[in-house]
Short mmCIF file of C-alpha atoms and ligand atoms in Angstrom, two decimals:
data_model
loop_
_atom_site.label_atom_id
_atom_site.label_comp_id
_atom_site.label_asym_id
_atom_site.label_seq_id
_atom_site.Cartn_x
_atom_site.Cartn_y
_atom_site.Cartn_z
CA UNK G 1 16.65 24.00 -26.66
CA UNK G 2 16.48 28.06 -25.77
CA UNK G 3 14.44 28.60 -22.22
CA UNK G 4 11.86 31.75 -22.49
CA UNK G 5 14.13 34.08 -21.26
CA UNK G 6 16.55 33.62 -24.01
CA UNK G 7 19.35 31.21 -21.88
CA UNK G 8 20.20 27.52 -22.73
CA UNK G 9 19.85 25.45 -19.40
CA UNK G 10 22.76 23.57 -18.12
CA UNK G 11 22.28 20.08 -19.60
CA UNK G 12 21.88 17.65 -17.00
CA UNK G 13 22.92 14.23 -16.91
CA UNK G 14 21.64 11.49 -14.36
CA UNK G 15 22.64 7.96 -13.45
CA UNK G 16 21.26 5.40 -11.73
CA UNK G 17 22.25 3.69 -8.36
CA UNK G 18 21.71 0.45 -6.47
CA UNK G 19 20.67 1.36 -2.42
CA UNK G 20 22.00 -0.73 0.17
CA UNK G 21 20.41 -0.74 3.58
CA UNK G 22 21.37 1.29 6.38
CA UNK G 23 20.92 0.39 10.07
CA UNK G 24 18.73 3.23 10.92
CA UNK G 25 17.00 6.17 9.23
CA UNK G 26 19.22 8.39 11.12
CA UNK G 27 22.55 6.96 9.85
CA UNK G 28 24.36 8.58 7.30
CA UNK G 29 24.39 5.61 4.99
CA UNK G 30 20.29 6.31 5.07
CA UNK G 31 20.67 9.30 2.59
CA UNK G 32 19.68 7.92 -0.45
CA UNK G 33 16.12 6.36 1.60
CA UNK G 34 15.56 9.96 2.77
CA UNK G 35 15.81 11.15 -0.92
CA UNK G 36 13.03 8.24 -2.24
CA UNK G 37 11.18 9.89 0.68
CA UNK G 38 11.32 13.35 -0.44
CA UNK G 39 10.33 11.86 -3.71
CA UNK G 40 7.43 9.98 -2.79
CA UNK G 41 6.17 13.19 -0.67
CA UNK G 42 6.33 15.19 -4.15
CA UNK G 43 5.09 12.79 -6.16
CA UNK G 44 1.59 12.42 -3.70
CA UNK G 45 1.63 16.06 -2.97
CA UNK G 46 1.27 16.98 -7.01
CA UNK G 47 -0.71 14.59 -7.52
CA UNK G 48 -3.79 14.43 -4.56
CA UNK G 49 -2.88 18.04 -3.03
CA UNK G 50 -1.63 16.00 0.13
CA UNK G 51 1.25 13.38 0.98
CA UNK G 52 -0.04 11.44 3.29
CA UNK G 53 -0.09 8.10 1.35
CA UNK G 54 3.99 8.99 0.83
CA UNK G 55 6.47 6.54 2.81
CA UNK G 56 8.39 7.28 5.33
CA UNK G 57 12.00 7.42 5.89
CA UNK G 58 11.91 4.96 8.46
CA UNK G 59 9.27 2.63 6.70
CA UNK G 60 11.42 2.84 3.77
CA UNK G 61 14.57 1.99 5.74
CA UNK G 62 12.87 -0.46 8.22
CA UNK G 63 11.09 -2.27 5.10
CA UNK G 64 14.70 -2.70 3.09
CA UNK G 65 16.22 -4.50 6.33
CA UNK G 66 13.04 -7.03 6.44
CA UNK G 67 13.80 -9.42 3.75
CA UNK G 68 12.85 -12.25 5.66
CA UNK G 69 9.65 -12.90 3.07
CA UNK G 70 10.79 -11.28 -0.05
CA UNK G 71 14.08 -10.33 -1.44
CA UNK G 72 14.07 -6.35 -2.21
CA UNK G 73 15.96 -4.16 -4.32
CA UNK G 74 15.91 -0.07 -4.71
CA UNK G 75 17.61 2.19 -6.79
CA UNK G 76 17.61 5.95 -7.05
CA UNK G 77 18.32 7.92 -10.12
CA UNK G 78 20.58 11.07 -8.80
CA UNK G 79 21.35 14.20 -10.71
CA UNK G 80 25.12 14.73 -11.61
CA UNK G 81 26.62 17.05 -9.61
CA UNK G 82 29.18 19.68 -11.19
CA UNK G 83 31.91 18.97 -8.19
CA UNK G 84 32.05 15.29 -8.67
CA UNK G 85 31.14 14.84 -4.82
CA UNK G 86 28.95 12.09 -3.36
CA UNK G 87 25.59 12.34 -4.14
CA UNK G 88 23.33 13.53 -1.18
CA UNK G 89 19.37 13.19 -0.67
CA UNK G 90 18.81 16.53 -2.56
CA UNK G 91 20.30 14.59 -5.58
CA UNK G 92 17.58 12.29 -5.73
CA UNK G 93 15.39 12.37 -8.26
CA UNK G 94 13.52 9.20 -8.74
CA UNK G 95 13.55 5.99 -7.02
CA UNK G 96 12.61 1.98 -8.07
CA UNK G 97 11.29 -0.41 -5.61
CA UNK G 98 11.43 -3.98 -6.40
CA UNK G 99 10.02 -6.71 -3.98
CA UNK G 100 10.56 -10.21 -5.07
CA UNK G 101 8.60 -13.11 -2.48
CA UNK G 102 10.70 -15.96 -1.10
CA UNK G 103 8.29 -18.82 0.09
CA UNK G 104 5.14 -18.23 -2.77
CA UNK G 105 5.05 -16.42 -6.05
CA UNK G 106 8.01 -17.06 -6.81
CA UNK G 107 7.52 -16.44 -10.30
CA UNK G 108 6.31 -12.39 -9.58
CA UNK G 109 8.10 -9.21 -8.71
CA UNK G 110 6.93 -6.58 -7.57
CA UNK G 111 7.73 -2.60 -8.48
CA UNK G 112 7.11 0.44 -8.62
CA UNK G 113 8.82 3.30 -9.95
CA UNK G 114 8.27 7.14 -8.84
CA UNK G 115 9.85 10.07 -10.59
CA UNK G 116 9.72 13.71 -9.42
CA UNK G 117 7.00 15.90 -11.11
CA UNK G 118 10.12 18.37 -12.33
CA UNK G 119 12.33 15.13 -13.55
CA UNK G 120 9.98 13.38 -15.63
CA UNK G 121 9.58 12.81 -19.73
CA UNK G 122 13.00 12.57 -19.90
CA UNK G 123 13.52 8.98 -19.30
CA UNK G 124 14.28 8.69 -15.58
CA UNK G 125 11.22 6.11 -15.16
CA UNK G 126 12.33 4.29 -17.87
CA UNK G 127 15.79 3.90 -17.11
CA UNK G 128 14.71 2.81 -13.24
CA UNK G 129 11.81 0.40 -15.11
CA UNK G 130 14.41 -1.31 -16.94
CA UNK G 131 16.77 -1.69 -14.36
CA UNK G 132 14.29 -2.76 -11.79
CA UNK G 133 12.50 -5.53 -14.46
CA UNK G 134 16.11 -6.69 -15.58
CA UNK G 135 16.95 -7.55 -11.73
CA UNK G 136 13.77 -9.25 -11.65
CA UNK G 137 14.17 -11.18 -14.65
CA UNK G 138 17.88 -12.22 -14.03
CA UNK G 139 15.77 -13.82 -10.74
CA UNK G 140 13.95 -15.94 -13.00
CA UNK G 141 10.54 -14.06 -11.92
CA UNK G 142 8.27 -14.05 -15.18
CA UNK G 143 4.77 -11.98 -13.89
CA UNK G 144 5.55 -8.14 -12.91
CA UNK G 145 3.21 -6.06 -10.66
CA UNK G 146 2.77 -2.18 -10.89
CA UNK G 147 0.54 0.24 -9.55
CA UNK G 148 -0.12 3.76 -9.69
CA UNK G 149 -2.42 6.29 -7.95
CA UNK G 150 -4.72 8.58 -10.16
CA UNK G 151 -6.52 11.47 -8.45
CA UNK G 152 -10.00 10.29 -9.56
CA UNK G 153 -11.83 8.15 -11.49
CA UNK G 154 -12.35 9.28 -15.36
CA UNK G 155 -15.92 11.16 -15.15
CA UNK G 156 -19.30 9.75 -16.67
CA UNK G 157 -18.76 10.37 -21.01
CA UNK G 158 -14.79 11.53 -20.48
CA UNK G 159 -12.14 9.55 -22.65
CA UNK G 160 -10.92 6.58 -20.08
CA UNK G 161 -8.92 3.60 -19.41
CA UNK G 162 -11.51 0.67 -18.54
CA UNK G 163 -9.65 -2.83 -16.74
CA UNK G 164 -10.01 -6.03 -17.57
CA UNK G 165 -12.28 -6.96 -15.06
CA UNK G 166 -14.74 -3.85 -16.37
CA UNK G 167 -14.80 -2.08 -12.79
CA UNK G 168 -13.87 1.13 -12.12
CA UNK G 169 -12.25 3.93 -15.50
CA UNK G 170 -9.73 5.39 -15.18
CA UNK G 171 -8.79 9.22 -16.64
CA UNK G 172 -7.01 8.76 -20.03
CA UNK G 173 -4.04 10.68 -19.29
CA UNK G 174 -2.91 8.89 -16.38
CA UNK G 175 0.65 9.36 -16.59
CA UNK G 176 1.54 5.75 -14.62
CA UNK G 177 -0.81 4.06 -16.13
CA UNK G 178 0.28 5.22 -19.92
CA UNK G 179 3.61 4.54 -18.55
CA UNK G 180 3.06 1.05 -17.85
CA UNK G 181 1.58 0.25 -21.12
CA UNK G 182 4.02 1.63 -23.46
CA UNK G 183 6.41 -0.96 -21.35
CA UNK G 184 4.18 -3.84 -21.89
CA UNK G 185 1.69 -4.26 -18.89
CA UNK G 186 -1.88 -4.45 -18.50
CA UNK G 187 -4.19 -2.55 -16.49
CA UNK G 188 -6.09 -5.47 -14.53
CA UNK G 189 -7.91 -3.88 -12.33
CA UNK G 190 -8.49 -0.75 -10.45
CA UNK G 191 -9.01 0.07 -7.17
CA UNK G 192 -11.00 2.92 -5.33
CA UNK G 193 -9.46 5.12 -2.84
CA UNK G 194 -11.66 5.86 -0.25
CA UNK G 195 -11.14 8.63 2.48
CA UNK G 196 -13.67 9.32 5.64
CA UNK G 197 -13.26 12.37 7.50
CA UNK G 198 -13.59 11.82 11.19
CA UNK G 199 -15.62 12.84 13.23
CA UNK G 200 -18.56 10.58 12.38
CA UNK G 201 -22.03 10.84 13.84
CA UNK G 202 -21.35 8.56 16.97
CA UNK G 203 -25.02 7.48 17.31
CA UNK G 204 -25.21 6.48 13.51
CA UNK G 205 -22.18 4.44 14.43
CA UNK G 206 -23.64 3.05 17.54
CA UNK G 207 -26.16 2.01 15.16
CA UNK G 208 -24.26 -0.12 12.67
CA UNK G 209 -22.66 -1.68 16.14
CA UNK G 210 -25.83 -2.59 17.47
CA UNK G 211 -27.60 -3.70 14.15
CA UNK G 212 -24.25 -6.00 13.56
CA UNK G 213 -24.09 -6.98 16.96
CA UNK G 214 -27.73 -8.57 16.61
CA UNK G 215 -27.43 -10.18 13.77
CA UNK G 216 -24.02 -11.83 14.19
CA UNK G 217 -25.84 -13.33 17.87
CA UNK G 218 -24.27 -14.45 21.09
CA UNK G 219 -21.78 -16.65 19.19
CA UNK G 220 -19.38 -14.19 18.57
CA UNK G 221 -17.37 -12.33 20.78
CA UNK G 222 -15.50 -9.33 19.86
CA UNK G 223 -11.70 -7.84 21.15
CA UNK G 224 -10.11 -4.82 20.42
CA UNK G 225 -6.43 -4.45 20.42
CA UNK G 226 -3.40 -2.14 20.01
CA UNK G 227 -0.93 -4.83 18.90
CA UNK G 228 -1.97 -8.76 18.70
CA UNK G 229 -1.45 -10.46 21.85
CA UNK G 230 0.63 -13.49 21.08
CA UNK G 231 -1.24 -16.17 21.63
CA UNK G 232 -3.46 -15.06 19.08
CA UNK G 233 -0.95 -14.86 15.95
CA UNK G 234 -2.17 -18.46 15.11
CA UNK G 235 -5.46 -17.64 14.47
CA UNK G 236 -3.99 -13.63 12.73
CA UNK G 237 -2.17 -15.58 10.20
CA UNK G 238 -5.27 -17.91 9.31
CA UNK G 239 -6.65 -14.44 8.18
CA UNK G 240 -3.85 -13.12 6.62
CA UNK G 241 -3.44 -16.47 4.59
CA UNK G 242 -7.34 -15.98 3.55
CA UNK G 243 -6.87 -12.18 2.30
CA UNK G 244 -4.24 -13.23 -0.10
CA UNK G 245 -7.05 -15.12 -1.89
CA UNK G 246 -10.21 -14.41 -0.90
CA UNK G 247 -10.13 -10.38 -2.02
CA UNK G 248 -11.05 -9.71 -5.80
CA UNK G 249 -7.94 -9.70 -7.44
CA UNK G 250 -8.94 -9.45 -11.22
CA UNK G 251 -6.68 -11.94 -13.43
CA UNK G 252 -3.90 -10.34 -11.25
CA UNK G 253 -1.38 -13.72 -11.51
CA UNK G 254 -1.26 -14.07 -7.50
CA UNK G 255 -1.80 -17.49 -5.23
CA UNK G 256 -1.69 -18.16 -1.90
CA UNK G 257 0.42 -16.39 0.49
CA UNK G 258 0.67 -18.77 4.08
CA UNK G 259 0.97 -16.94 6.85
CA UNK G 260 1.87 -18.59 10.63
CA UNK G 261 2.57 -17.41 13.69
CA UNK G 262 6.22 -16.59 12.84
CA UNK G 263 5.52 -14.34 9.90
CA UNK G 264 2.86 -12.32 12.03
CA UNK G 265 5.88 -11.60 14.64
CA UNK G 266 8.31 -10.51 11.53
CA UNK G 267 5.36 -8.54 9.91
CA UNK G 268 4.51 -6.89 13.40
CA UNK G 269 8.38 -6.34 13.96
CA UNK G 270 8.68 -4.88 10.76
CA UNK G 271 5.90 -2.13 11.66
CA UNK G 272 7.24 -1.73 15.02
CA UNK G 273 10.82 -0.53 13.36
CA UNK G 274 9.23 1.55 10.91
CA UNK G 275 7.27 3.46 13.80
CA UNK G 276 3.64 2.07 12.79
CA UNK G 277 0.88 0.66 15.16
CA UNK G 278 -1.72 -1.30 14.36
CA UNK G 279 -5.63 -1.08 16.15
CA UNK G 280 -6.75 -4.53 15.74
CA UNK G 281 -10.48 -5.42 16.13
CA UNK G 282 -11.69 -9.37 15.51
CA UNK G 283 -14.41 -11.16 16.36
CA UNK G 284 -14.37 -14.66 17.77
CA UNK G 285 -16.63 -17.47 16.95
CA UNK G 286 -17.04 -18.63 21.05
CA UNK G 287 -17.98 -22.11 20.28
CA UNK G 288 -14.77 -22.84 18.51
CA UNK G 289 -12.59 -20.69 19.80
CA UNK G 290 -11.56 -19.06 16.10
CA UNK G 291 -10.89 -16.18 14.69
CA UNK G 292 -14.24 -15.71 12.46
CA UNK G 293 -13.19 -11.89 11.19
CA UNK G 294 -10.79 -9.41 11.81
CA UNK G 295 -10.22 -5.72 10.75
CA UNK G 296 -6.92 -2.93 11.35
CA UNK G 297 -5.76 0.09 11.27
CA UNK G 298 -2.42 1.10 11.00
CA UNK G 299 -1.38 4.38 13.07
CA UNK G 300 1.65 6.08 12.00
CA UNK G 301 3.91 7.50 14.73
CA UNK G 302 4.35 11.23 15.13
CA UNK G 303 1.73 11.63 12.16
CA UNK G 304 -1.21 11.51 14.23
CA UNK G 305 -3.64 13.25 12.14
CA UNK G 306 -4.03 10.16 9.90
CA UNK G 307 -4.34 6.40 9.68
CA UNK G 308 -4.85 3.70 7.37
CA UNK G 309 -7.91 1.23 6.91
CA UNK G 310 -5.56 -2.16 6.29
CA UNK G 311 -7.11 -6.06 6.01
CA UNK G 312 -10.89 -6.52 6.55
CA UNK G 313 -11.70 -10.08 6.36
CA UNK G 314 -14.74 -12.25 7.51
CA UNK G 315 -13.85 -15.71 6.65
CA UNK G 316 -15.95 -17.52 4.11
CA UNK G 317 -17.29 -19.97 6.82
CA UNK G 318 -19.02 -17.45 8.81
CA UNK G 319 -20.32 -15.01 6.34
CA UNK G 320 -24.12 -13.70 5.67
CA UNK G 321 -23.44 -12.47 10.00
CA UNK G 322 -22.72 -9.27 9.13
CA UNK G 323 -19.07 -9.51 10.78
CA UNK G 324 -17.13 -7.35 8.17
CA UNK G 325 -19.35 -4.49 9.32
CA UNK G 326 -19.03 -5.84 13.17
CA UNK G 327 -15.57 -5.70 13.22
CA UNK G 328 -15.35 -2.59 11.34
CA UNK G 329 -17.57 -0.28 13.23
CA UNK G 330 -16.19 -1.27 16.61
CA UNK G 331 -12.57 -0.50 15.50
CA UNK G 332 -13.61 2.79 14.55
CA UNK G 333 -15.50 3.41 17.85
CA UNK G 334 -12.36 2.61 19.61
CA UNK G 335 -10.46 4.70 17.11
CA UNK G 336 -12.14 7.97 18.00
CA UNK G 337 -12.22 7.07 21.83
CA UNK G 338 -8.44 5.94 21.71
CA UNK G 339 -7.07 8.35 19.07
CA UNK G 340 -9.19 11.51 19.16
CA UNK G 341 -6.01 13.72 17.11
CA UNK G 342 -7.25 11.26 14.49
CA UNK G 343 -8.33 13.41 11.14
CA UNK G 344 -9.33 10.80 8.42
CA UNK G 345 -8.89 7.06 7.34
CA UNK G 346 -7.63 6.36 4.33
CA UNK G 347 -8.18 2.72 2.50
CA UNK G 348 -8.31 0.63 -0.91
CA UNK G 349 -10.91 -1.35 -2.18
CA UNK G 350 -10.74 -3.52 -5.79
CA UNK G 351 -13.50 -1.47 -7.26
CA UNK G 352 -15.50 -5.09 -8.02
CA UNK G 353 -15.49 -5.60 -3.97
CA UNK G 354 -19.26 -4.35 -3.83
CA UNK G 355 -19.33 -5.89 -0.40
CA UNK G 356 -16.62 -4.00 1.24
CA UNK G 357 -17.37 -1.05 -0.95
CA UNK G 358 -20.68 -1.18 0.47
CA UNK G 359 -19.75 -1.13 4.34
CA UNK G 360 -17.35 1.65 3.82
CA UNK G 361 -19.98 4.11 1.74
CA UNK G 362 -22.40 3.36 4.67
CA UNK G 363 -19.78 4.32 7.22
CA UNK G 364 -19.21 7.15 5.63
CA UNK G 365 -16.15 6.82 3.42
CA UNK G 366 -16.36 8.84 0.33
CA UNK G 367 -13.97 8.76 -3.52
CA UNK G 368 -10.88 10.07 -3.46
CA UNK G 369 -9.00 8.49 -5.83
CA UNK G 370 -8.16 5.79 -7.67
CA UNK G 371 -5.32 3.22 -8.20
CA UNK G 372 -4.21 0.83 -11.45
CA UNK G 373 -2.96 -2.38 -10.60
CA UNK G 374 -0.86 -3.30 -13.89
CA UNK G 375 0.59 -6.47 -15.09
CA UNK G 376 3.14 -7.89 -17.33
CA UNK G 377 4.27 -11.57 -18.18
CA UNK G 378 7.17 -12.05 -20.01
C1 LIG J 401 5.12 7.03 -14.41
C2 LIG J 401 6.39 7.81 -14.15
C3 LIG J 401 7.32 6.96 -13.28
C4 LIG J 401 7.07 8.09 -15.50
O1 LIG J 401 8.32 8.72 -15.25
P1 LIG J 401 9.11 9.50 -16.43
O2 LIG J 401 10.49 9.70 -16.00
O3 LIG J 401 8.30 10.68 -16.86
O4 LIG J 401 9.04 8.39 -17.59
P2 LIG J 401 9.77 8.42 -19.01
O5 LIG J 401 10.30 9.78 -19.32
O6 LIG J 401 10.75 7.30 -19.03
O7 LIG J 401 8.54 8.11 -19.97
C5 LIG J 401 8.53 6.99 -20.86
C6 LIG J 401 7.26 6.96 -21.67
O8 LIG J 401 6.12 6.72 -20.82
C7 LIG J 401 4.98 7.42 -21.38
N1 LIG J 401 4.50 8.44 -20.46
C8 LIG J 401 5.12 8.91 -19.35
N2 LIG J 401 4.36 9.87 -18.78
C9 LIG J 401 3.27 10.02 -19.54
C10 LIG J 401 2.12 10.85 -19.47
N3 LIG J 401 1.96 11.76 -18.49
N4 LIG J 401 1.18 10.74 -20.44
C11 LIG J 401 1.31 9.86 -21.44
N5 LIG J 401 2.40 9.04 -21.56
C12 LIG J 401 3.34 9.12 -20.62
C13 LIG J 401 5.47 8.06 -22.68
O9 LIG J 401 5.29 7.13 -23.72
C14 LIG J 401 6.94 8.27 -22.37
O10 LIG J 401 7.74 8.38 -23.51
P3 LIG J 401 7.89 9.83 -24.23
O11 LIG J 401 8.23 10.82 -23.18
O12 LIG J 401 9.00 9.59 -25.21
O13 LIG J 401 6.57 10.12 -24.86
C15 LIG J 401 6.07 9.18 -13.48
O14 LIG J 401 5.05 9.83 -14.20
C16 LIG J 401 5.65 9.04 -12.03
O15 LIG J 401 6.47 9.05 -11.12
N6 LIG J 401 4.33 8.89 -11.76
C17 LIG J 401 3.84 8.66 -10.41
C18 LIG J 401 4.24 7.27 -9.92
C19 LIG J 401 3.58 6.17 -10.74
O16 LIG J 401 2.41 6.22 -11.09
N7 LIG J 401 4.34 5.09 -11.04
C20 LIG J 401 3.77 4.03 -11.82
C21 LIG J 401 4.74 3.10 -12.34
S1 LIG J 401 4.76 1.60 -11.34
#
């Protein structure tokens, strides 16, 4: 092929490489994570105008050296380079992740696969798909997860891809999404991005708080906390254990995931070494003594101008108290009052979750994107 201005361009030829984790982000063995990084940034940057849902170096370095739950995997595609040297970050040009569970779901995989917006149609993510689902495979794991973020949902009357479960359309050209079903997979279900720009109203918040407050009654107590205190990972996990099953998860081939104390400390340990912080709000049904709902967010160190909304759970015992919007609207007081260089929240709801969707519009939280969760038994 002749470029516009009349010159052939330098083929280029590109392999693919297995990653092995390195001991720290700043270690020279931690090249290839800081190339997946500068990957992901591109990848979020062309596609929502922003990279702040992008991983980090160290949460890509920290997360490889956790395997304690799940087995992981990731490979980078790298350009050739002319002088036959090693290949550096800069060569990077796509990345697979593949996440395989230990303990439960033993038969899925997870993985996703990223290519630079320059790099692509030329059969980078296909290459990285096949290696990824072939590792997988050779593991004996016969359900495969993918996902991929769209800018938007597809607009009222506009050609779009519709999930199995019927909630939420996506926009017909979504390159992941087209991606994933020319290799087999399903889109199960989609998921709303949500984004709420801080500050809110304080008294409207106040509000929720108070409304909440009276209807849940003297019976439940709430606590805030940066980090979980110990003697409360017991009742954590209970939660954790709950949201692997009790969020809307479509036909989505998932069962329980147990959490104890002991996987709270690795999970907690894992965010510590990848320089994240969690602002944990539950509330506590007094006459029992357990954890009824809980809610986080997860703070980002040295990137202060944003933070995630994570797990919002009220546990199916002690619903209709309105503690999903309890919990919620006193972590975000203490947000604001704790973090005030704190920009906008950023979370995922299935879009079938009218519940949660619900809370979160009232708050304040507004479209801003979209995600495909994607599917594929062998
Ligand atoms: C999805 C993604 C990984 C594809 O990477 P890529 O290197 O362009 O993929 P390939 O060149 O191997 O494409 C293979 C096929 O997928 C389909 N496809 C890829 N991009 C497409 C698009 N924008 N529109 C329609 N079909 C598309 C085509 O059938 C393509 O074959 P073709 O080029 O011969 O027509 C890339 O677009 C990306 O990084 N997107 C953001 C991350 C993401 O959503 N990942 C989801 C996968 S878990």
């Amino acid at each position: 092929m002749t470029s516009p201005t009349g010159y052939a361009p330098e083929p280029t030829t590109w392999r693919i490489l297995d990653v092995a984790p390195a001991p720290a982000a700043d270690h020279p063995d931690a090249w290839a994570f800081h190339g997946i990084a500068a990957v992901d940034r591109a990848i979020e940057t062309a596609n929502l105008g922003y990279d702040d849902l992008a991983r980090t170096e160290q949460q890509l370095v920290s997360g490889m050296l956790h395997q304690e739950y799940a087995e992981k995997r990731r490979f980078v595609a790298v350009l050739d380079r002319a002088d036959d040297a090693a290949p550096t970050a800069a060569d990077v040009v796509g990345f697979g992740l593949l996440a395989m569970n230990r303990e439960q779901n033993t038969h899925t995989a997870d993985l996703y696969v990223g290519v630079h917006p320059d790099h692509r149609r030329r059969g980078i993510g296909s290459a990285l798909a096949e290696q990824a689902e072939r590792v997988a495979a050779d593991a004996g794991r016969t359900t495969f997860f993918g996902w991929s973020l769209s800018a938007r949902e597809a607009a009222e009357g506009e050609e779009a891809l519709v999930p199995a479960t019927g909630a939420g359309r996506l926009p017909a050209d979504a390159a992941g999404v087209q991606f994933g079903l020319g290799r087999g997979y399903t889109l199960e279900q989609v998921e709303r991005v949500s984004r709420l720009d801080l500050p809110v109203d304080p008294e409207a918040l106040a509000a929720f708080e108070a409304e909440a407050r009276e209807k849940a009654g003297a019976d439940y107590v709430t606590h805030t906390w940066s980090g979980i205190p110990e003697e409360w990972y017991e009742g954590y996990a209970r939660l954790m254990t709950r949201m692997s099953t009790d969020v809307p998860q479509g036909d989505l081939d998932f069962g329980e995931e147990t959490w104890d104390a002991e996987r709270v400390r690795v999970y907690l340990r894992d965010r510590a070494d990848s320089g994240q912080r969690l602002l944990t709000t539950v509330a506590v049904h007094a006459p029992s003594g357990e954890i009824a709902a809980g809610t986080s967010f997860l703070l980002q160190d040295g990137l202060p101008a944003f933070v995630f909304q994570e797990e919002t759970i009220a546990l199916k015992e002690h619903r209709g108290h309105r503690l999903g919007m309890l919990v919620k609207a006193v972590n975000l007081r203490e947000l604001v009052t704790r973090y005030p260089d704190t920009e906008r929240v950023h979370t995922f709801n299935a879009e079938e979750n009218a519940h949660m969707l619900g809370i979160n519009v009232a708050l304040g939280f507004r479209p801003s994107g979209a995600e495909a969760a994607l599917q594929k038994r062998l």
